[in-house]
PDB file of C-alpha atoms in Angstrom:
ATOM      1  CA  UNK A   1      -3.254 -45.886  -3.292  1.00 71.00           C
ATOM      2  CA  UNK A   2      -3.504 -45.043  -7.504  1.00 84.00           C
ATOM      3  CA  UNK A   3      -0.661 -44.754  -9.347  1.00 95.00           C
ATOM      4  CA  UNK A   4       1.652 -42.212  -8.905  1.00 97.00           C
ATOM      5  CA  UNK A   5       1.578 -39.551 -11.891  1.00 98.00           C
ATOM      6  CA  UNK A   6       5.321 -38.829 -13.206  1.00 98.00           C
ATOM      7  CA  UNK A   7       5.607 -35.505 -14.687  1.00 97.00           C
ATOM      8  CA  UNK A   8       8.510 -35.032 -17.299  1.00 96.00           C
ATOM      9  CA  UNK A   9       9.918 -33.468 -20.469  1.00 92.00           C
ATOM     10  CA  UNK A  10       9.339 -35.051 -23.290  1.00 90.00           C
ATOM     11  CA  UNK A  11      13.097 -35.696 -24.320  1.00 89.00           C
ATOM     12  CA  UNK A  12      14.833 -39.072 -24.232  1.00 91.00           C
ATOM     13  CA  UNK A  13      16.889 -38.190 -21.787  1.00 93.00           C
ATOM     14  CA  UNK A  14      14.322 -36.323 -19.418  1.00 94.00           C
ATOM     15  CA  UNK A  15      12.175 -39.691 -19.952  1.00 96.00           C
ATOM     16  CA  UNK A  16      14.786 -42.194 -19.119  1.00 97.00           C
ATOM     17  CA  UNK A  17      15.402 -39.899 -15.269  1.00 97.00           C
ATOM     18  CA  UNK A  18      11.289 -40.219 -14.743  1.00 98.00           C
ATOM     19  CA  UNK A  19      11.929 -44.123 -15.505  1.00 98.00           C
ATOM     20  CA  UNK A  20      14.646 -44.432 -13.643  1.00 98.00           C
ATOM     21  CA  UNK A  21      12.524 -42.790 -10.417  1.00 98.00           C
ATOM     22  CA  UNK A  22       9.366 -44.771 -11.171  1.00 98.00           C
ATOM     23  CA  UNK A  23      11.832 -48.103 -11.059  1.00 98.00           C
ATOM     24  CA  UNK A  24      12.686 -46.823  -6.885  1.00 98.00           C
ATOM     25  CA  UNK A  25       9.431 -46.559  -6.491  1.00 98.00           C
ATOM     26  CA  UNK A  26       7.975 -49.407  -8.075  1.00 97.00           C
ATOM     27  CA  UNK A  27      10.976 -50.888  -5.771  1.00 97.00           C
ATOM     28  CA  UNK A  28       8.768 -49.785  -3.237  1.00 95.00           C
ATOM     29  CA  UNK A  29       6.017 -51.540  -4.479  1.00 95.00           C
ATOM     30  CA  UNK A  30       4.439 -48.466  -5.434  1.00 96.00           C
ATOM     31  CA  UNK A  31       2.408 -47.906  -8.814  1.00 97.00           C
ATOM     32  CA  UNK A  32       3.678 -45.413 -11.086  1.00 98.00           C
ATOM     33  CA  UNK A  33       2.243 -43.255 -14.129  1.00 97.00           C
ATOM     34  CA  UNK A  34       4.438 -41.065 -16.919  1.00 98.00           C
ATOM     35  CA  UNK A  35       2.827 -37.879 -17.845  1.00 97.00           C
ATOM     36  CA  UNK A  36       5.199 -36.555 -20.893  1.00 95.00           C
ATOM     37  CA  UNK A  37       4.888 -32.772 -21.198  1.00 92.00           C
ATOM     38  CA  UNK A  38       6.522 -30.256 -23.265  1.00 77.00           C
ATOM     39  CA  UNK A  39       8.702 -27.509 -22.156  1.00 63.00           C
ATOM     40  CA  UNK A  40       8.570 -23.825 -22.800  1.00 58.00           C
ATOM     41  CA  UNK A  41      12.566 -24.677 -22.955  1.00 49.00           C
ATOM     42  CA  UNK A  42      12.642 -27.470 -25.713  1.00 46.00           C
ATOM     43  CA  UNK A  43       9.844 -25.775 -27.650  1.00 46.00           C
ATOM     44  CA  UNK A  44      12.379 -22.797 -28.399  1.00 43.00           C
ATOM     45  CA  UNK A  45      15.766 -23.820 -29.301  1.00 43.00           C
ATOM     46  CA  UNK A  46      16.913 -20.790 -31.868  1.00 51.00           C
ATOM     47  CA  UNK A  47      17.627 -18.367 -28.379  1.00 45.00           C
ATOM     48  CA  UNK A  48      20.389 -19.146 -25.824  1.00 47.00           C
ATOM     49  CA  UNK A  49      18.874 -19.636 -22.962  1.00 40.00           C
ATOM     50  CA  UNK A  50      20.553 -16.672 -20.737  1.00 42.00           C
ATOM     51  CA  UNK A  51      18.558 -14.343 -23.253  1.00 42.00           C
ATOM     52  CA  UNK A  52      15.098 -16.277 -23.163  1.00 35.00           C
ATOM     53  CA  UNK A  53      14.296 -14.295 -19.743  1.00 40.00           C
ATOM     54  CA  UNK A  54      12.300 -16.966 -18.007  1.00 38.00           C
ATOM     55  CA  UNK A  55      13.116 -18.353 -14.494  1.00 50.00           C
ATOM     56  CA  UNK A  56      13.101 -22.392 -14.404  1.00 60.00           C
ATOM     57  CA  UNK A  57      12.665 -22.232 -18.645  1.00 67.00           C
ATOM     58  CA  UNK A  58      12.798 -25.863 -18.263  1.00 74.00           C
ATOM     59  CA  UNK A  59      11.088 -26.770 -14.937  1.00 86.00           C
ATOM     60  CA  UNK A  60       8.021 -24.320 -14.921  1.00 87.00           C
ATOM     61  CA  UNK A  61       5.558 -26.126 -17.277  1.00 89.00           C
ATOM     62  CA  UNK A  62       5.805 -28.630 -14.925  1.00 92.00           C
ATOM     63  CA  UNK A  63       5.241 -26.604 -12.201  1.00 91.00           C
ATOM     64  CA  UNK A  64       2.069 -25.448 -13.570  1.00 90.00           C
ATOM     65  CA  UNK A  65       1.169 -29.234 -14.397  1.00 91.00           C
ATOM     66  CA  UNK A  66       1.957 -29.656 -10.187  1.00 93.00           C
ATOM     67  CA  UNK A  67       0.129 -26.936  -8.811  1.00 91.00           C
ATOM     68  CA  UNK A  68      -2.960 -27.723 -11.095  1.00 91.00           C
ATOM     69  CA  UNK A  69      -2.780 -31.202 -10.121  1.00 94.00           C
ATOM     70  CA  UNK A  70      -2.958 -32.750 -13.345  1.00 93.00           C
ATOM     71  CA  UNK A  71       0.532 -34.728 -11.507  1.00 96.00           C
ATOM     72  CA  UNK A  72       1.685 -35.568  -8.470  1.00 97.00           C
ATOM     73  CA  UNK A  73       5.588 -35.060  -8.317  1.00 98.00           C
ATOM     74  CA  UNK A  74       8.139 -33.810 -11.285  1.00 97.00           C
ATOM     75  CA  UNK A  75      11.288 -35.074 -11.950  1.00 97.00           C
ATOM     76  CA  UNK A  76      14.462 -32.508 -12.755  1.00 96.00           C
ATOM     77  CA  UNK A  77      17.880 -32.263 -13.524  1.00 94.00           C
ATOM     78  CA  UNK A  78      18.562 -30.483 -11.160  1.00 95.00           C
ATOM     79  CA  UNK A  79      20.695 -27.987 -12.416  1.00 92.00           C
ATOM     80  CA  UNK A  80      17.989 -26.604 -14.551  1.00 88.00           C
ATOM     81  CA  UNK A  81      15.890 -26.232 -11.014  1.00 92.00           C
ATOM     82  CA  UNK A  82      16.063 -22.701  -9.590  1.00 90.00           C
ATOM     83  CA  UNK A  83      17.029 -22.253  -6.553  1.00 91.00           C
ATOM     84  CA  UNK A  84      13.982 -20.002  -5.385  1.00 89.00           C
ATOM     85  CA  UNK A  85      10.754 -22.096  -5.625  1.00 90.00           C
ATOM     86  CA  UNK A  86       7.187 -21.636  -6.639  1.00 90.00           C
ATOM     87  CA  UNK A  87       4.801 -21.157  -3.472  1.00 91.00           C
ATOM     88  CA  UNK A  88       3.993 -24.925  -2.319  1.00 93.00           C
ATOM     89  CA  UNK A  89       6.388 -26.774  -4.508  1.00 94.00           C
ATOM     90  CA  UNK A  90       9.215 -28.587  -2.547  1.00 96.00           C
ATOM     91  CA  UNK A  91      12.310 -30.516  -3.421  1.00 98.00           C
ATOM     92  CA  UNK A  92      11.282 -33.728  -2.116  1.00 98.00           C
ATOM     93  CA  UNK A  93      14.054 -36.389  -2.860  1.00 98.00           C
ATOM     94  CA  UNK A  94      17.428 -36.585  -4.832  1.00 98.00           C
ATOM     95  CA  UNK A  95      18.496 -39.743  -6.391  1.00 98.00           C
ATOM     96  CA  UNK A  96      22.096 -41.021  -6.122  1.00 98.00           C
ATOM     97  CA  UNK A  97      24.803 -38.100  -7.875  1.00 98.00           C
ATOM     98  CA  UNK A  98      26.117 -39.735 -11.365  1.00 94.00           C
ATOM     99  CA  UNK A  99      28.826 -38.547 -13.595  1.00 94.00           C
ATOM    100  CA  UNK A 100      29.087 -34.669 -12.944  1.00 96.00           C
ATOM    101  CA  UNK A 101      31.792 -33.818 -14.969  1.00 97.00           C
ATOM    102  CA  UNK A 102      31.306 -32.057 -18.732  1.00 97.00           C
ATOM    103  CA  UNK A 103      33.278 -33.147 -21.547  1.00 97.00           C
ATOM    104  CA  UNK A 104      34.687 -32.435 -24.909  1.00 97.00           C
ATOM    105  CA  UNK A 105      33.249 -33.984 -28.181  1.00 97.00           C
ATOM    106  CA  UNK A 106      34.831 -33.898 -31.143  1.00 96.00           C
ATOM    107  CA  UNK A 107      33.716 -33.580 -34.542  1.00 93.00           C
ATOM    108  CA  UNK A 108      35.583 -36.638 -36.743  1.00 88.00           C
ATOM    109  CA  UNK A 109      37.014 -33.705 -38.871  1.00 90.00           C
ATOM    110  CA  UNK A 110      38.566 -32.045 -35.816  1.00 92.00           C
ATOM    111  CA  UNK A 111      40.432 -34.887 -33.467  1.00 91.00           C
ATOM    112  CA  UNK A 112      43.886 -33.262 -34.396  1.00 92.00           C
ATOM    113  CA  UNK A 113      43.411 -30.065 -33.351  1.00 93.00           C
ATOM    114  CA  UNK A 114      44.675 -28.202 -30.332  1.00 94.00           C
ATOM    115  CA  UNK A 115      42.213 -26.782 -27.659  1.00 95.00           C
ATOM    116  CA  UNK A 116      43.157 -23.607 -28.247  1.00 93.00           C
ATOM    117  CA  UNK A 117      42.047 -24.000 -32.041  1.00 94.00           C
ATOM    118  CA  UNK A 118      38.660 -25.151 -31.374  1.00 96.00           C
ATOM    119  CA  UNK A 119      35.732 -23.664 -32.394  1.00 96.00           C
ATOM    120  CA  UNK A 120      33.148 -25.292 -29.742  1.00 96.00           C
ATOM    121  CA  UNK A 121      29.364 -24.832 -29.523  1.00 95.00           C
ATOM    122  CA  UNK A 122      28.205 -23.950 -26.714  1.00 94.00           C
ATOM    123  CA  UNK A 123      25.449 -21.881 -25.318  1.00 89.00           C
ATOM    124  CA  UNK A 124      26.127 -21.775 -21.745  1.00 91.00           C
ATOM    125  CA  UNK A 125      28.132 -19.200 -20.165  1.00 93.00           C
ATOM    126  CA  UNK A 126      29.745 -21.161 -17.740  1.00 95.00           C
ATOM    127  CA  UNK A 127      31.080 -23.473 -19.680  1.00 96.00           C
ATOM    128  CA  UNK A 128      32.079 -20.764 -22.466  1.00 96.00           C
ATOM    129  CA  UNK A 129      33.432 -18.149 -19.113  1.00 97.00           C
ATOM    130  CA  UNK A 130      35.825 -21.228 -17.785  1.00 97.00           C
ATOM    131  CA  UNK A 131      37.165 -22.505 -21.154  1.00 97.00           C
ATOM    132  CA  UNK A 132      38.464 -18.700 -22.377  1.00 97.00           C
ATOM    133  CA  UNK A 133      39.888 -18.842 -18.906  1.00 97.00           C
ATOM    134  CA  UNK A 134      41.999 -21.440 -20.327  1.00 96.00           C
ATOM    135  CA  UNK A 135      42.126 -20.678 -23.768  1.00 97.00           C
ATOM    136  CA  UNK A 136      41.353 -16.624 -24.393  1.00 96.00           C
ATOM    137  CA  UNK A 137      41.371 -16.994 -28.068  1.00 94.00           C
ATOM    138  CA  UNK A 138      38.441 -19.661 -28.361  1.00 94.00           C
ATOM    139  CA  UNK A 139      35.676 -19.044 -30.586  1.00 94.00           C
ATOM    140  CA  UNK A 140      32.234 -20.120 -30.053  1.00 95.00           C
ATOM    141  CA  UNK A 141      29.004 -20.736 -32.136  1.00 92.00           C
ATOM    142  CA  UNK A 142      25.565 -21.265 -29.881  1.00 90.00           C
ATOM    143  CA  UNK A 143      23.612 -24.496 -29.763  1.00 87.00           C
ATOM    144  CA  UNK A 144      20.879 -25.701 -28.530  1.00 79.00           C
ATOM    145  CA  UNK A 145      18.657 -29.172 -28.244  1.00 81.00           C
ATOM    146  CA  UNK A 146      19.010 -32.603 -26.376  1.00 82.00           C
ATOM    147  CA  UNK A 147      22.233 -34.623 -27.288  1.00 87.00           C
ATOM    148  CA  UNK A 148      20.885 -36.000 -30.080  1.00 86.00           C
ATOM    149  CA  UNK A 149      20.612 -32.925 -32.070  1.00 88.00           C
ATOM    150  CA  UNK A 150      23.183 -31.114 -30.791  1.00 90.00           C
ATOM    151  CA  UNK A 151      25.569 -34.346 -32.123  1.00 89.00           C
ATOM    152  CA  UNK A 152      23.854 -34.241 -35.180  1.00 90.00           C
ATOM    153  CA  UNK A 153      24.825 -29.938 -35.645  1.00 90.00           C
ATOM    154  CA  UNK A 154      28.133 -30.975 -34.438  1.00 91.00           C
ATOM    155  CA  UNK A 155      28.544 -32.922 -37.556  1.00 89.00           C
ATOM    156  CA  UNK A 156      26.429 -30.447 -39.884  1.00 90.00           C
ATOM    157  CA  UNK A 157      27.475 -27.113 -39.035  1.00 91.00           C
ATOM    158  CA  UNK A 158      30.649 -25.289 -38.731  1.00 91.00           C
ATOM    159  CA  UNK A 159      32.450 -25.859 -35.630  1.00 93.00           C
ATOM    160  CA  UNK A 160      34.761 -28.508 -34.237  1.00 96.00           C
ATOM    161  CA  UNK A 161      33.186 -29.666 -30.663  1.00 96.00           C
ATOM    162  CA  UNK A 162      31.008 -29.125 -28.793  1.00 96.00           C
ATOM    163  CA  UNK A 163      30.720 -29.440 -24.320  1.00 96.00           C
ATOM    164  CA  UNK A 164      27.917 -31.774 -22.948  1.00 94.00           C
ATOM    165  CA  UNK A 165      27.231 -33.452 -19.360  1.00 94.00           C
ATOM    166  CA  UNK A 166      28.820 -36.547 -19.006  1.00 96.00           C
ATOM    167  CA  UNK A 167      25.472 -37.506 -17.196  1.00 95.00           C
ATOM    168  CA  UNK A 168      23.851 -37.459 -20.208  1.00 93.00           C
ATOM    169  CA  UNK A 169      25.811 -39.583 -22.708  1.00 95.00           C
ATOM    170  CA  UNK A 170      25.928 -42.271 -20.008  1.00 96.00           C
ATOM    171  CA  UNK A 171      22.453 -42.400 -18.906  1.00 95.00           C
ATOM    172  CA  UNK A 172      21.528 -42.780 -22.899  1.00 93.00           C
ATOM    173  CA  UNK A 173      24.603 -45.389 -23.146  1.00 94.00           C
ATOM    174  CA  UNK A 174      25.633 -43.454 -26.158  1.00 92.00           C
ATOM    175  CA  UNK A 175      29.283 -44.991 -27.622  1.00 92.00           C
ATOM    176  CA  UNK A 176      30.716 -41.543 -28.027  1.00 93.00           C
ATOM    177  CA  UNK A 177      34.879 -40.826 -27.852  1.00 94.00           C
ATOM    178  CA  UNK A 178      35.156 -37.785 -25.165  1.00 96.00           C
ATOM    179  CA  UNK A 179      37.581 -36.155 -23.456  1.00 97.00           C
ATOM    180  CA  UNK A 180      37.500 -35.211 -19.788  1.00 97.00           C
ATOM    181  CA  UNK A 181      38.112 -31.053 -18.996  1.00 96.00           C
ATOM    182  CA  UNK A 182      39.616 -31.060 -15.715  1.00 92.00           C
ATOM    183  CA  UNK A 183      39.423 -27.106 -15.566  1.00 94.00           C
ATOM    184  CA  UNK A 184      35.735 -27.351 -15.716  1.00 96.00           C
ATOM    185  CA  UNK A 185      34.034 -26.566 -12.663  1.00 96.00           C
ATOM    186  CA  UNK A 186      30.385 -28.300 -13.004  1.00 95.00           C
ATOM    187  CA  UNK A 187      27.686 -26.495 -12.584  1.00 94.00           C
ATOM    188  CA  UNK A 188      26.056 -26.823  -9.255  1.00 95.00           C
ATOM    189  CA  UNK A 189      23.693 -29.864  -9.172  1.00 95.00           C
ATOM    190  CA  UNK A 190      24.829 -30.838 -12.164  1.00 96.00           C
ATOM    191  CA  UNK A 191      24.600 -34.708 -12.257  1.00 97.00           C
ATOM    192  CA  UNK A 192      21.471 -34.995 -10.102  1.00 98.00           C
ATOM    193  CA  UNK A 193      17.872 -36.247 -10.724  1.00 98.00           C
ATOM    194  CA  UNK A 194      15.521 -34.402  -8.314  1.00 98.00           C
ATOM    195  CA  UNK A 195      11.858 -35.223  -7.188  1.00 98.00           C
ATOM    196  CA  UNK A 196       9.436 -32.162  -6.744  1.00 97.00           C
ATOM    197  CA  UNK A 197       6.578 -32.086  -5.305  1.00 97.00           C
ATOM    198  CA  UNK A 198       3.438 -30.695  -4.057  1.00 96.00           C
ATOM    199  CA  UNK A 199       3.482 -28.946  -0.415  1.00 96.00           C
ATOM    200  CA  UNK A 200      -0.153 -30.445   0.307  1.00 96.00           C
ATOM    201  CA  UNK A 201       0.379 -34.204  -0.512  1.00 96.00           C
ATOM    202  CA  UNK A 202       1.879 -35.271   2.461  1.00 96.00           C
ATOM    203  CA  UNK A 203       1.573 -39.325   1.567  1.00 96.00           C
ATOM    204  CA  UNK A 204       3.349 -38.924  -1.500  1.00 97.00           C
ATOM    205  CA  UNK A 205       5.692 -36.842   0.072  1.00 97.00           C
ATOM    206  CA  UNK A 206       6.643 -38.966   2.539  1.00 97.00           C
ATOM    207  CA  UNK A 207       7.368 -42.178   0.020  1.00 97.00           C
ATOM    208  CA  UNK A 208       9.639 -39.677  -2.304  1.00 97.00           C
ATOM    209  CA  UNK A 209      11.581 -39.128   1.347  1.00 97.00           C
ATOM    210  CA  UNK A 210      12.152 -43.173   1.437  1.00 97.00           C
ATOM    211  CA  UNK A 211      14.041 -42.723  -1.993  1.00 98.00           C
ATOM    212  CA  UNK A 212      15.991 -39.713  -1.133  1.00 98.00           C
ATOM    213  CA  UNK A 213      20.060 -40.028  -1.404  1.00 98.00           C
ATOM    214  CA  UNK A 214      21.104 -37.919   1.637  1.00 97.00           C
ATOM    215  CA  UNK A 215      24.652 -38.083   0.881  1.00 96.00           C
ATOM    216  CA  UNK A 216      24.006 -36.417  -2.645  1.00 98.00           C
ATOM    217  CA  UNK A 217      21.310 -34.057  -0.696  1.00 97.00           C
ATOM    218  CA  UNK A 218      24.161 -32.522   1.644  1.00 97.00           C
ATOM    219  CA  UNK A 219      25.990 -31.666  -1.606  1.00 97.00           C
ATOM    220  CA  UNK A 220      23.636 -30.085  -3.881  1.00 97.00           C
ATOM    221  CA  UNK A 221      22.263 -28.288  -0.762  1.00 97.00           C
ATOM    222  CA  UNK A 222      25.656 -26.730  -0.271  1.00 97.00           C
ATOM    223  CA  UNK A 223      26.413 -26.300  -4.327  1.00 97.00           C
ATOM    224  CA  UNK A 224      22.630 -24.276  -5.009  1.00 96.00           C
ATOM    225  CA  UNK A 225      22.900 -22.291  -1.525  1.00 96.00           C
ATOM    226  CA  UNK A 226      26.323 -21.713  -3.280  1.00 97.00           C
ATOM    227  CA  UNK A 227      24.791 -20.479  -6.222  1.00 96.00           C
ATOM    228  CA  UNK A 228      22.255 -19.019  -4.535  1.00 95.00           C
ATOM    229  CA  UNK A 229      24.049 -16.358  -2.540  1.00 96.00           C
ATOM    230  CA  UNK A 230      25.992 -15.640  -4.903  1.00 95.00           C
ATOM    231  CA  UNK A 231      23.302 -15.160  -8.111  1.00 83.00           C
ATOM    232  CA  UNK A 232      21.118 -13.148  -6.630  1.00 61.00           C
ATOM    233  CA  UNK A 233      18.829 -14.150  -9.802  1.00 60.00           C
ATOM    234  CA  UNK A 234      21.046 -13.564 -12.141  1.00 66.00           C
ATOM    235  CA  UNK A 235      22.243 -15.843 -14.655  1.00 79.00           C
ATOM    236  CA  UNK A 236      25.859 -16.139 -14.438  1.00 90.00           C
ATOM    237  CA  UNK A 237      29.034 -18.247 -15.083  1.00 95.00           C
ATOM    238  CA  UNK A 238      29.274 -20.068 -11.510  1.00 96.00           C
ATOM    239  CA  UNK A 239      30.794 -23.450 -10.846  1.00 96.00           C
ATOM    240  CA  UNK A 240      30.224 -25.507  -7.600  1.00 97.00           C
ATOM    241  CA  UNK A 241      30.496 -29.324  -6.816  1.00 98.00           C
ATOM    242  CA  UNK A 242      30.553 -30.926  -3.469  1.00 98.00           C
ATOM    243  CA  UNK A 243      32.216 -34.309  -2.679  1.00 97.00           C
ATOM    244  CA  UNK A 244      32.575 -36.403   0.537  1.00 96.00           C
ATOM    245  CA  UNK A 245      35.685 -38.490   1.335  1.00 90.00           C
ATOM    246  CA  UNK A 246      35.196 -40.409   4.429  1.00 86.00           C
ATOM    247  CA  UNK A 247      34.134 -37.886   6.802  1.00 86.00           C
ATOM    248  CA  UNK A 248      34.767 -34.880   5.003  1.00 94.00           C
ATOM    249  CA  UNK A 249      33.239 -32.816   2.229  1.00 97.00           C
ATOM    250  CA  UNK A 250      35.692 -31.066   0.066  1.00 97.00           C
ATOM    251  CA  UNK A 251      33.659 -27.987  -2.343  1.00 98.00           C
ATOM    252  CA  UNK A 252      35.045 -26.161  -5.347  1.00 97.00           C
ATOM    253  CA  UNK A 253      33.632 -23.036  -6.160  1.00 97.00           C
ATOM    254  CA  UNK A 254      34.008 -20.136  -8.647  1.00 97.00           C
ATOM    255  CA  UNK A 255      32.807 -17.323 -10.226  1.00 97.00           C
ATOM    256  CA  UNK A 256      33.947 -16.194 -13.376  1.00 96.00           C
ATOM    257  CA  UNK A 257      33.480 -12.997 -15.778  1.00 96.00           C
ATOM    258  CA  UNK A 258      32.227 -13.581 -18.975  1.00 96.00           C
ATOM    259  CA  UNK A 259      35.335 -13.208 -20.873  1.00 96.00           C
ATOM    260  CA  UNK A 260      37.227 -15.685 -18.619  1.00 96.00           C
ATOM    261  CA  UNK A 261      39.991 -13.231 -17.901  1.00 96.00           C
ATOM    262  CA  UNK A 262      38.539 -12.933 -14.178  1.00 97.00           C
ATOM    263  CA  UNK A 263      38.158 -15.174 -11.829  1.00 96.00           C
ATOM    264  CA  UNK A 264      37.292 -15.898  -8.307  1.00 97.00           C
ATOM    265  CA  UNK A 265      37.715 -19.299  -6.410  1.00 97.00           C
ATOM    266  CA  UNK A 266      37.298 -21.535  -3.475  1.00 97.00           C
ATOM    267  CA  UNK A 267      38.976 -24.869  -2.840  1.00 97.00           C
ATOM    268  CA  UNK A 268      37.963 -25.819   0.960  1.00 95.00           C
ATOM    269  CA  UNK A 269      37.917 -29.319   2.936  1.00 96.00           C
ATOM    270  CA  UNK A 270      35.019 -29.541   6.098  1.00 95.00           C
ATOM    271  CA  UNK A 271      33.825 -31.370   8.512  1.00 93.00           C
ATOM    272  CA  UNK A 272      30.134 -31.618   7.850  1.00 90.00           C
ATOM    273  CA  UNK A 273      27.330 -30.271  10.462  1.00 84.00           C
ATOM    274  CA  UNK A 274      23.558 -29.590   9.481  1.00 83.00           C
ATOM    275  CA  UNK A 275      23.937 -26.723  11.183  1.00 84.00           C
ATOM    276  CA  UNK A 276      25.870 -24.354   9.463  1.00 92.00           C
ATOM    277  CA  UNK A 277      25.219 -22.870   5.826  1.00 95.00           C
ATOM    278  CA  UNK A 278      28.519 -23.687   4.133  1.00 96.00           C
ATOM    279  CA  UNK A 279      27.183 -22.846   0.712  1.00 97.00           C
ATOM    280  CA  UNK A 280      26.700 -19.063   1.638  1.00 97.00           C
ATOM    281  CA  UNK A 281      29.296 -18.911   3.625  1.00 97.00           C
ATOM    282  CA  UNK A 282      31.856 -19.681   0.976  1.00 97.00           C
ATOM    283  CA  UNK A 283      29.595 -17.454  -1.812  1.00 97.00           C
ATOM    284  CA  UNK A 284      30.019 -14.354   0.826  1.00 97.00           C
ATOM    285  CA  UNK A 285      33.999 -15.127   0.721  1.00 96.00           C
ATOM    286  CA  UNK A 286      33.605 -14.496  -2.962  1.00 97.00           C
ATOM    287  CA  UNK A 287      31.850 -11.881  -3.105  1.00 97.00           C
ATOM    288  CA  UNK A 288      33.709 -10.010   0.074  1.00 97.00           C
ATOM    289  CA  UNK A 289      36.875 -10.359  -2.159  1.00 96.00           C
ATOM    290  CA  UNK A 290      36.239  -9.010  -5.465  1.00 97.00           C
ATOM    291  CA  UNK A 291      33.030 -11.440  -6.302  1.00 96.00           C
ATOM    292  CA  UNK A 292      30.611  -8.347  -5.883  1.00 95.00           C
ATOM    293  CA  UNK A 293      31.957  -6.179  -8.487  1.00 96.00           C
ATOM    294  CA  UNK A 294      32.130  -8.979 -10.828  1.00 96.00           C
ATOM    295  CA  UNK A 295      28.798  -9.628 -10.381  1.00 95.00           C
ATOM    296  CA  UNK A 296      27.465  -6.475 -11.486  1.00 93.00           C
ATOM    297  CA  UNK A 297      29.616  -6.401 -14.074  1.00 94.00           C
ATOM    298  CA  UNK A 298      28.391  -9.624 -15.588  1.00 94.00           C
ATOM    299  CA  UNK A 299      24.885  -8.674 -14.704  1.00 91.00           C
ATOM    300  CA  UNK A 300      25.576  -5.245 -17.013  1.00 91.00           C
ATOM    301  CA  UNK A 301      26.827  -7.067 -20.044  1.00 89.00           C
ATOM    302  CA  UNK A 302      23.824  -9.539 -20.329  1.00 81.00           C
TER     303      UNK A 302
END
């Protein structure tokens, strides 16, 4: 069989998850290729990217690189995947869940401040939604980039910290100081490399399937059928992670407004069957008490 061609973004980070799923492969005695491609995402970086108006602003360059064969799977984080797919592109394999959490990172001018007297960068709404939850004064400057830049405008500009995936700073080994947020809820995925690929290449297909972490599957599945139901398309501040303990899962969910003052969670602990959809079931709790209003007002103010 030729090598398999790895389709990417060209950041450090995005490079280091296609290495990391040619290395299972190769494991597999399988040849691999890295195709590097730039993202409609990383090629604007002045616009949040809830105003950009693109589905998948990070995933569907590669898309287009799948469907017109010029590779033969794509690797995600996840999170940035949305949860409705192009025609003939599948989620094929998820690698073993690291580090979901987000953290705090201080500027050096800043490490004796309060939380509550923080200005943090941030552009995304969840993160900014669950942190005025906690501290309704915050103020907030937008930022954009891989964690390279953004650390670099954390020390340029004017702000105090900024929120990043732990994922990130320990897949680049990057000796940071950072502080853990336990009131964060991660967003769903978050934490995840994911394998796309093409409907019509079965053999490929089927050696992506011998990599595939099905304990980290049964999560995210629950977490974007989470987000899922309750989205409807829309971007909006929603946290969801998924965890097994022996023969349970326990999921945290919620939905917040924009201002943080509203919220709407779910704290549950399951037996596990393939069976049943957990992820909409516990969106349609939300959104049968209270979550359905909030939506559409979110959905008005963006």
């Amino acid at each position: 069989m030729k090598s398999i061609r790895i389709g990417t973004r060209n950041s450090a980070l995005a490079l280091w998850q296609a290495r990391e799923v040619a290395r299972h492969l190769q494991n597999n005695n399988l040849m691999t290729e890295i195709v590097p491609i730039v993202s409609s995402g990383d090629k604007n970086l002045n616009q949040p990217l809830y105003s950009l108006g693109i589905t998948g602003v990070f995933t569907r360059d590669l898309d287009i690189a799948l469907l017109n064969d010029e590779i033969d799977i794509a690797v995600h984080s996840l999170k940035d995947v949305p949860t409705q797919l192009p025609d003939n592109i599948e989620l094929v394999s998820y690698l073993e869940r690291d580090y979901p959490q987000d953290v705090l990172i201080r500027k050096s001018s800043s490490q004796n401040k309060e939380f509550h007297e923080l200005k943090v960068a941030t552009s995304s709404l969840r993160r900014r939604a669950f942190w005025l939850k906690n501290y309704p004064e915050a103020i907030f400057s937008d930022i954009r980039g891989n964690i390279q830049t953004r650390l670099q405008k954390l020390e340029e500009q004017d702000f105090d910290a900024t929120l990043l995936s732990l994922a990130g700073i320990k897949r680049m080994k990057m000796d940071i100081d950072y502080e853990m947020l336990p009131f964060m809820i991660s967003a769903p995925s978050q934490g995840v490399i994911a394998v796309a690929g093409h409907s019509d290449k079965k053999e490929i297909n089927e050696y992506l399937r011998q990599i595939n972490h099905r304990p980290t599957q049964i999560c995210v599945e629950i977490e974007r059928n989470f987000l899922s139901t309750l989205e409807g398309g829309c971007t909006a501040p929603i946290g969801a992670f998924a965890e097994i303990y022996d023969n349970e899962i326990r999921f945290k969910g919620a939905l917040c407004s924009l201002d943080g003052k509203n919220s709407i969670a779910t704290d549950e602990s399951f037996e596990y069957n393939d069976t049943e959809n957990f992820g909409e079931k516990f969106a349609k709790v939300i959104l049968e008490n209270g979550g359905k209003e909030l939506m559409s007002e979110i959905k008005s103010q963006l």
